[in-house]
Amino acid sequence: MNPEFWQSRWQEGRIGFHKSDINPLLVEYFDKLDLSPSSRVLVPLCGKSLDMIWLAQQGYEVIGIELSEIAVQAFFAEQGITPAIHQLADNPAMKYYQAELAGQTIGLWVADIFALTADDIDHIDALYDRAALIAMANDMRPNYSQQIRHISDNAAQLIITLSYDQNKKDGPPFSVDDKQVQQYYSDHYQVYELASGPTSIGSAPDLTVTQQVWHLY
Ligand SMILES: C[S@@+](CC[C@H](N)C(=O)[O-])C[C@H]1O[C@@H](n2cnc3c(N)ncnc32)[C@H](O)[C@@H]1O
């Protein structure tokens, strides 16, 4: 999916992927990462996910990356927070929104994830990927997983994936099965499946879908 696809989804309010509750799998499994207080957690392709609030409430600094400025502005507006906005002098296409929430810093980049460097992001202790890897089409996923590893210096990850018969539905969300998770990450991480179970996709309610939670370390 190209950036224009996602920009128009946000412009037109077609954001069925956004949840009004904290993801229960995040709450159940994030402590498997065994992070120290104040760890810096990267949330790639973050949208305006409320999961970032939960992470801040657990005492983590949150760094999000999101293409759409509409999403980033909505995230802070819906929390009633006025963020500081930093415009990058050398790249007008990028901005960084920052505010304090639950005593922690939340910093959200308005940027294409592929345009950011490890220096931009700074040290990362862990990464939470919900609807990010599976938002990338098959041909983009090797680059995405490489970029994620590069900007986070192979930080541990909690990833939630969906798998289903890709012939029966177009993504996003795209199907990413065990073999693909291994293919993208097993050269650099221990890949451990924490949970697996049936779920459904709103746009294809009759499709058989499996949801999996992965710990990469
Ligand atoms: C399926 S949504 C998931 C959002 C969020 N993780 C959640 O759980 O609600 C994918 C998000 O990634 C953003 N996105 C897509 N491609 C991107 C890219 N190359 N760089 C940064 N953000 C991107 C989209 O704008 C969209 O908000």
mmCIF file with all atom_site columns, N, CA and C in Angstrom, residues 64-113:
data_model
loop_
_atom_site.group_PDB
_atom_site.id
_atom_site.type_symbol
_atom_site.label_atom_id
_atom_site.label_alt_id
_atom_site.label_comp_id
_atom_site.label_asym_id
_atom_site.label_entity_id
_atom_site.label_seq_id
_atom_site.pdbx_PDB_ins_code
_atom_site.Cartn_x
_atom_site.Cartn_y
_atom_site.Cartn_z
_atom_site.occupancy
_atom_site.B_iso_or_equiv
_atom_site.pdbx_formal_charge
_atom_site.auth_seq_id
_atom_site.auth_comp_id
_atom_site.auth_asym_id
_atom_site.auth_atom_id
_atom_site.pdbx_PDB_model_num
ATOM 1   N N  . GLY A 1 64  ? 6.039  6.863  18.664 1.00 0.00 ? 64  GLY A N  1
ATOM 2   C CA . GLY A 1 64  ? 5.208  6.338  17.584 1.00 0.00 ? 64  GLY A CA 1
ATOM 3   C C  . GLY A 1 64  ? 5.671  6.874  16.246 1.00 0.00 ? 64  GLY A C  1
ATOM 4   N N  . ILE A 1 65  ? 5.364  6.132  15.198 1.00 0.00 ? 65  ILE A N  1
ATOM 5   C CA . ILE A 1 65  ? 5.655  6.590  13.830 1.00 0.00 ? 65  ILE A CA 1
ATOM 6   C C  . ILE A 1 65  ? 4.387  6.429  13.008 1.00 0.00 ? 65  ILE A C  1
ATOM 7   N N  . GLU A 1 66  ? 3.988  7.502  12.359 1.00 0.00 ? 66  GLU A N  1
ATOM 8   C CA . GLU A 1 66  ? 2.727  7.480  11.621 1.00 0.00 ? 66  GLU A CA 1
ATOM 9   C C  . GLU A 1 66  ? 2.795  8.446  10.434 1.00 0.00 ? 66  GLU A C  1
ATOM 10  N N  . LEU A 1 67  ? 2.360  7.963  9.273  1.00 0.00 ? 67  LEU A N  1
ATOM 11  C CA . LEU A 1 67  ? 2.347  8.791  8.060  1.00 0.00 ? 67  LEU A CA 1
ATOM 12  C C  . LEU A 1 67  ? 1.408  9.971  8.164  1.00 0.00 ? 67  LEU A C  1
ATOM 13  N N  . SER A 1 68  ? 0.236  9.721  8.758  1.00 0.00 ? 68  SER A N  1
ATOM 14  C CA . SER A 1 68  ? -0.846 10.698 8.670  1.00 0.00 ? 68  SER A CA 1
ATOM 15  C C  . SER A 1 68  ? -0.816 11.691 9.828  1.00 0.00 ? 68  SER A C  1
ATOM 16  N N  . GLU A 1 69  ? -0.695 12.971 9.468  1.00 0.00 ? 69  GLU A N  1
ATOM 17  C CA . GLU A 1 69  ? -0.736 14.003 10.500 1.00 0.00 ? 69  GLU A CA 1
ATOM 18  C C  . GLU A 1 69  ? -2.145 14.094 11.106 1.00 0.00 ? 69  GLU A C  1
ATOM 19  N N  . ILE A 1 70  ? -3.165 13.738 10.328 1.00 0.00 ? 70  ILE A N  1
ATOM 20  C CA . ILE A 1 70  ? -4.540 13.730 10.861 1.00 0.00 ? 70  ILE A CA 1
ATOM 21  C C  . ILE A 1 70  ? -4.601 12.780 12.054 1.00 0.00 ? 70  ILE A C  1
ATOM 22  N N  . ALA A 1 71  ? -3.994 11.605 11.916 1.00 0.00 ? 71  ALA A N  1
ATOM 23  C CA . ALA A 1 71  ? -4.014 10.604 12.986 1.00 0.00 ? 71  ALA A CA 1
ATOM 24  C C  . ALA A 1 71  ? -3.289 11.123 14.228 1.00 0.00 ? 71  ALA A C  1
ATOM 25  N N  . VAL A 1 72  ? -2.139 11.725 14.007 1.00 0.00 ? 72  VAL A N  1
ATOM 26  C CA . VAL A 1 72  ? -1.320 12.198 15.137 1.00 0.00 ? 72  VAL A CA 1
ATOM 27  C C  . VAL A 1 72  ? -2.032 13.337 15.865 1.00 0.00 ? 72  VAL A C  1
ATOM 28  N N  . GLN A 1 73  ? -2.594 14.257 15.089 1.00 0.00 ? 73  GLN A N  1
ATOM 29  C CA . GLN A 1 73  ? -3.327 15.367 15.716 1.00 0.00 ? 73  GLN A CA 1
ATOM 30  C C  . GLN A 1 73  ? -4.534 14.835 16.494 1.00 0.00 ? 73  GLN A C  1
ATOM 31  N N  . ALA A 1 74  ? -5.227 13.847 15.903 1.00 0.00 ? 74  ALA A N  1
ATOM 32  C CA . ALA A 1 74  ? -6.422 13.293 16.561 1.00 0.00 ? 74  ALA A CA 1
ATOM 33  C C  . ALA A 1 74  ? -6.038 12.588 17.860 1.00 0.00 ? 74  ALA A C  1
ATOM 34  N N  . PHE A 1 75  ? -4.896 11.900 17.847 1.00 0.00 ? 75  PHE A N  1
ATOM 35  C CA . PHE A 1 75  ? -4.466 11.199 19.065 1.00 0.00 ? 75  PHE A CA 1
ATOM 36  C C  . PHE A 1 75  ? -4.374 12.176 20.231 1.00 0.00 ? 75  PHE A C  1
ATOM 37  N N  . PHE A 1 76  ? -3.669 13.291 20.027 1.00 0.00 ? 76  PHE A N  1
ATOM 38  C CA . PHE A 1 76  ? -3.485 14.236 21.133 1.00 0.00 ? 76  PHE A CA 1
ATOM 39  C C  . PHE A 1 76  ? -4.792 14.972 21.447 1.00 0.00 ? 76  PHE A C  1
ATOM 40  N N  . ALA A 1 77  ? -5.530 15.361 20.411 1.00 0.00 ? 77  ALA A N  1
ATOM 41  C CA . ALA A 1 77  ? -6.784 16.104 20.640 1.00 0.00 ? 77  ALA A CA 1
ATOM 42  C C  . ALA A 1 77  ? -7.756 15.250 21.457 1.00 0.00 ? 77  ALA A C  1
ATOM 43  N N  . GLU A 1 78  ? -7.832 13.957 21.137 1.00 0.00 ? 78  GLU A N  1
ATOM 44  C CA . GLU A 1 78  ? -8.784 13.099 21.850 1.00 0.00 ? 78  GLU A CA 1
ATOM 45  C C  . GLU A 1 78  ? -8.386 12.876 23.309 1.00 0.00 ? 78  GLU A C  1
ATOM 46  N N  . GLN A 1 79  ? -7.125 13.111 23.620 1.00 0.00 ? 79  GLN A N  1
ATOM 47  C CA . GLN A 1 79  ? -6.689 13.022 25.025 1.00 0.00 ? 79  GLN A CA 1
ATOM 48  C C  . GLN A 1 79  ? -6.742 14.386 25.711 1.00 0.00 ? 79  GLN A C  1
ATOM 49  N N  . GLY A 1 80  ? -7.145 15.415 24.947 1.00 0.00 ? 80  GLY A N  1
ATOM 50  C CA . GLY A 1 80  ? -7.210 16.763 25.511 1.00 0.00 ? 80  GLY A CA 1
ATOM 51  C C  . GLY A 1 80  ? -5.839 17.334 25.821 1.00 0.00 ? 80  GLY A C  1
ATOM 52  N N  . ILE A 1 81  ? -4.847 16.928 25.033 1.00 0.00 ? 81  ILE A N  1
ATOM 53  C CA . ILE A 1 81  ? -3.462 17.367 25.285 1.00 0.00 ? 81  ILE A CA 1
ATOM 54  C C  . ILE A 1 81  ? -2.999 18.236 24.118 1.00 0.00 ? 81  ILE A C  1
ATOM 55  N N  . THR A 1 82  ? -2.282 19.310 24.448 1.00 0.00 ? 82  THR A N  1
ATOM 56  C CA . THR A 1 82  ? -1.676 20.132 23.390 1.00 0.00 ? 82  THR A CA 1
ATOM 57  C C  . THR A 1 82  ? -0.192 19.773 23.293 1.00 0.00 ? 82  THR A C  1
ATOM 58  N N  . PRO A 1 83  ? 0.204  19.117 22.220 1.00 0.00 ? 83  PRO A N  1
ATOM 59  C CA . PRO A 1 83  ? 1.616  18.721 22.114 1.00 0.00 ? 83  PRO A CA 1
ATOM 60  C C  . PRO A 1 83  ? 2.499  19.856 21.612 1.00 0.00 ? 83  PRO A C  1
ATOM 61  N N  . ALA A 1 84  ? 3.783  19.750 21.889 1.00 0.00 ? 84  ALA A N  1
ATOM 62  C CA . ALA A 1 84  ? 4.762  20.625 21.221 1.00 0.00 ? 84  ALA A CA 1
ATOM 63  C C  . ALA A 1 84  ? 5.007  20.016 19.843 1.00 0.00 ? 84  ALA A C  1
ATOM 64  N N  . ILE A 1 85  ? 5.124  20.871 18.838 1.00 0.00 ? 85  ILE A N  1
ATOM 65  C CA . ILE A 1 85  ? 5.321  20.369 17.467 1.00 0.00 ? 85  ILE A CA 1
ATOM 66  C C  . ILE A 1 85  ? 6.671  20.844 16.955 1.00 0.00 ? 85  ILE A C  1
ATOM 67  N N  . HIS A 1 86  ? 7.501  19.895 16.576 1.00 0.00 ? 86  HIS A N  1
ATOM 68  C CA . HIS A 1 86  ? 8.831  20.229 16.049 1.00 0.00 ? 86  HIS A CA 1
ATOM 69  C C  . HIS A 1 86  ? 8.856  19.929 14.558 1.00 0.00 ? 86  HIS A C  1
ATOM 70  N N  . GLN A 1 87  ? 9.217  20.950 13.810 1.00 0.00 ? 87  GLN A N  1
ATOM 71  C CA . GLN A 1 87  ? 9.354  20.773 12.355 1.00 0.00 ? 87  GLN A CA 1
ATOM 72  C C  . GLN A 1 87  ? 10.830 20.519 12.061 1.00 0.00 ? 87  GLN A C  1
ATOM 73  N N  . LEU A 1 88  ? 11.136 19.485 11.308 1.00 0.00 ? 88  LEU A N  1
ATOM 74  C CA . LEU A 1 88  ? 12.542 19.209 11.023 1.00 0.00 ? 88  LEU A CA 1
ATOM 75  C C  . LEU A 1 88  ? 13.056 20.143 9.939  1.00 0.00 ? 88  LEU A C  1
ATOM 76  N N  . ALA A 1 89  ? 14.080 20.916 10.289 1.00 0.00 ? 89  ALA A N  1
ATOM 77  C CA . ALA A 1 89  ? 14.580 21.948 9.369  1.00 0.00 ? 89  ALA A CA 1
ATOM 78  C C  . ALA A 1 89  ? 15.038 21.327 8.050  1.00 0.00 ? 89  ALA A C  1
ATOM 79  N N  . ASP A 1 90  ? 15.699 20.166 8.135  1.00 0.00 ? 90  ASP A N  1
ATOM 80  C CA . ASP A 1 90  ? 16.270 19.605 6.903  1.00 0.00 ? 90  ASP A CA 1
ATOM 81  C C  . ASP A 1 90  ? 15.283 18.709 6.152  1.00 0.00 ? 90  ASP A C  1
ATOM 82  N N  . ASN A 1 91  ? 14.089 18.489 6.710  1.00 0.00 ? 91  ASN A N  1
ATOM 83  C CA . ASN A 1 91  ? 13.104 17.675 6.002  1.00 0.00 ? 91  ASN A CA 1
ATOM 84  C C  . ASN A 1 91  ? 11.689 18.131 6.357  1.00 0.00 ? 91  ASN A C  1
ATOM 85  N N  . PRO A 1 92  ? 11.160 19.056 5.556  1.00 0.00 ? 92  PRO A N  1
ATOM 86  C CA . PRO A 1 92  ? 9.842  19.617 5.858  1.00 0.00 ? 92  PRO A CA 1
ATOM 87  C C  . PRO A 1 92  ? 8.726  18.575 5.826  1.00 0.00 ? 92  PRO A C  1
ATOM 88  N N  . ALA A 1 93  ? 8.993  17.412 5.241  1.00 0.00 ? 93  ALA A N  1
ATOM 89  C CA . ALA A 1 93  ? 7.952  16.373 5.184  1.00 0.00 ? 93  ALA A CA 1
ATOM 90  C C  . ALA A 1 93  ? 7.781  15.679 6.527  1.00 0.00 ? 93  ALA A C  1
ATOM 91  N N  . MET A 1 94  ? 8.685  15.939 7.467  1.00 0.00 ? 94  MET A N  1
ATOM 92  C CA . MET A 1 94  ? 8.614  15.248 8.764  1.00 0.00 ? 94  MET A CA 1
ATOM 93  C C  . MET A 1 94  ? 8.332  16.223 9.888  1.00 0.00 ? 94  MET A C  1
ATOM 94  N N  . LYS A 1 95  ? 7.530  15.755 10.848 1.00 0.00 ? 95  LYS A N  1
ATOM 95  C CA . LYS A 1 95  ? 7.295  16.536 12.067 1.00 0.00 ? 95  LYS A CA 1
ATOM 96  C C  . LYS A 1 95  ? 7.365  15.582 13.250 1.00 0.00 ? 95  LYS A C  1
ATOM 97  N N  . TYR A 1 96  ? 7.559  16.167 14.423 1.00 0.00 ? 96  TYR A N  1
ATOM 98  C CA . TYR A 1 96  ? 7.611  15.362 15.642 1.00 0.00 ? 96  TYR A CA 1
ATOM 99  C C  . TYR A 1 96  ? 6.712  16.038 16.670 1.00 0.00 ? 96  TYR A C  1
ATOM 100 N N  . TYR A 1 97  ? 5.675  15.354 17.106 1.00 0.00 ? 97  TYR A N  1
ATOM 101 C CA . TYR A 1 97  ? 4.745  15.860 18.109 1.00 0.00 ? 97  TYR A CA 1
ATOM 102 C C  . TYR A 1 97  ? 5.117  15.231 19.449 1.00 0.00 ? 97  TYR A C  1
ATOM 103 N N  . GLN A 1 98  ? 5.169  16.052 20.489 1.00 0.00 ? 98  GLN A N  1
ATOM 104 C CA . GLN A 1 98  ? 5.595  15.505 21.786 1.00 0.00 ? 98  GLN A CA 1
ATOM 105 C C  . GLN A 1 98  ? 4.755  16.089 22.916 1.00 0.00 ? 98  GLN A C  1
ATOM 106 N N  . ALA A 1 99  ? 4.388  15.235 23.862 1.00 0.00 ? 99  ALA A N  1
ATOM 107 C CA . ALA A 1 99  ? 3.622  15.699 25.028 1.00 0.00 ? 99  ALA A CA 1
ATOM 108 C C  . ALA A 1 99  ? 3.867  14.733 26.185 1.00 0.00 ? 99  ALA A C  1
ATOM 109 N N  . GLU A 1 100 ? 3.431  15.147 27.361 1.00 0.00 ? 100 GLU A N  1
ATOM 110 C CA . GLU A 1 100 ? 3.505  14.290 28.554 1.00 0.00 ? 100 GLU A CA 1
ATOM 111 C C  . GLU A 1 100 ? 2.130  13.674 28.785 1.00 0.00 ? 100 GLU A C  1
ATOM 112 N N  . LEU A 1 101 ? 2.126  12.382 29.064 1.00 0.00 ? 101 LEU A N  1
ATOM 113 C CA . LEU A 1 101 ? 0.866  11.700 29.352 1.00 0.00 ? 101 LEU A CA 1
ATOM 114 C C  . LEU A 1 101 ? 1.152  10.647 30.420 1.00 0.00 ? 101 LEU A C  1
ATOM 115 N N  . ALA A 1 102 ? 0.344  10.638 31.460 1.00 0.00 ? 102 ALA A N  1
ATOM 116 C CA . ALA A 1 102 ? 0.531  9.700  32.574 1.00 0.00 ? 102 ALA A CA 1
ATOM 117 C C  . ALA A 1 102 ? 1.967  9.777  33.109 1.00 0.00 ? 102 ALA A C  1
ATOM 118 N N  . GLY A 1 103 ? 2.544  10.979 33.091 1.00 0.00 ? 103 GLY A N  1
ATOM 119 C CA . GLY A 1 103 ? 3.892  11.158 33.635 1.00 0.00 ? 103 GLY A CA 1
ATOM 120 C C  . GLY A 1 103 ? 4.989  10.693 32.707 1.00 0.00 ? 103 GLY A C  1
ATOM 121 N N  . GLN A 1 104 ? 4.640  10.289 31.492 1.00 0.00 ? 104 GLN A N  1
ATOM 122 C CA . GLN A 1 104 ? 5.638  9.806  30.527 1.00 0.00 ? 104 GLN A CA 1
ATOM 123 C C  . GLN A 1 104 ? 5.614  10.665 29.274 1.00 0.00 ? 104 GLN A C  1
ATOM 124 N N  . THR A 1 105 ? 6.718  10.648 28.548 1.00 0.00 ? 105 THR A N  1
ATOM 125 C CA . THR A 1 105 ? 6.755  11.356 27.265 1.00 0.00 ? 105 THR A CA 1
ATOM 126 C C  . THR A 1 105 ? 6.183  10.468 26.176 1.00 0.00 ? 105 THR A C  1
ATOM 127 N N  . ILE A 1 106 ? 5.272  11.042 25.392 1.00 0.00 ? 106 ILE A N  1
ATOM 128 C CA . ILE A 1 106 ? 4.829  10.369 24.165 1.00 0.00 ? 106 ILE A CA 1
ATOM 129 C C  . ILE A 1 106 ? 5.268  11.245 23.003 1.00 0.00 ? 106 ILE A C  1
ATOM 130 N N  . GLY A 1 107 ? 6.078  10.696 22.134 1.00 0.00 ? 107 GLY A N  1
ATOM 131 C CA . GLY A 1 107 ? 6.558  11.435 20.969 1.00 0.00 ? 107 GLY A CA 1
ATOM 132 C C  . GLY A 1 107 ? 6.121  10.716 19.706 1.00 0.00 ? 107 GLY A C  1
ATOM 133 N N  . LEU A 1 108 ? 5.379  11.406 18.885 1.00 0.00 ? 108 LEU A N  1
ATOM 134 C CA . LEU A 1 108 ? 4.897  10.781 17.649 1.00 0.00 ? 108 LEU A CA 1
ATOM 135 C C  . LEU A 1 108 ? 5.494  11.467 16.424 1.00 0.00 ? 108 LEU A C  1
ATOM 136 N N  . TRP A 1 109 ? 6.170  10.678 15.619 1.00 0.00 ? 109 TRP A N  1
ATOM 137 C CA . TRP A 1 109 ? 6.704  11.178 14.348 1.00 0.00 ? 109 TRP A CA 1
ATOM 138 C C  . TRP A 1 109 ? 5.602  11.163 13.297 1.00 0.00 ? 109 TRP A C  1
ATOM 139 N N  . VAL A 1 110 ? 5.465  12.274 12.581 1.00 0.00 ? 110 VAL A N  1
ATOM 140 C CA . VAL A 1 110 ? 4.664  12.268 11.360 1.00 0.00 ? 110 VAL A CA 1
ATOM 141 C C  . VAL A 1 110 ? 5.679  12.064 10.245 1.00 0.00 ? 110 VAL A C  1
ATOM 142 N N  . ALA A 1 111 ? 5.768  10.837 9.788  1.00 0.00 ? 111 ALA A N  1
ATOM 143 C CA . ALA A 1 111 ? 6.839  10.506 8.836  1.00 0.00 ? 111 ALA A CA 1
ATOM 144 C C  . ALA A 1 111 ? 6.566  9.151  8.208  1.00 0.00 ? 111 ALA A C  1
ATOM 145 N N  . ASP A 1 112 ? 7.143  8.963  7.042  1.00 0.00 ? 112 ASP A N  1
ATOM 146 C CA . ASP A 1 112 ? 7.172  7.630  6.442  1.00 0.00 ? 112 ASP A CA 1
ATOM 147 C C  . ASP A 1 112 ? 8.245  6.845  7.190  1.00 0.00 ? 112 ASP A C  1
ATOM 148 N N  . ILE A 1 113 ? 7.889  5.681  7.669  1.00 0.00 ? 113 ILE A N  1
ATOM 149 C CA . ILE A 1 113 ? 8.845  4.917  8.493  1.00 0.00 ? 113 ILE A CA 1
ATOM 150 C C  . ILE A 1 113 ? 10.151 4.658  7.733  1.00 0.00 ? 113 ILE A C  1
#
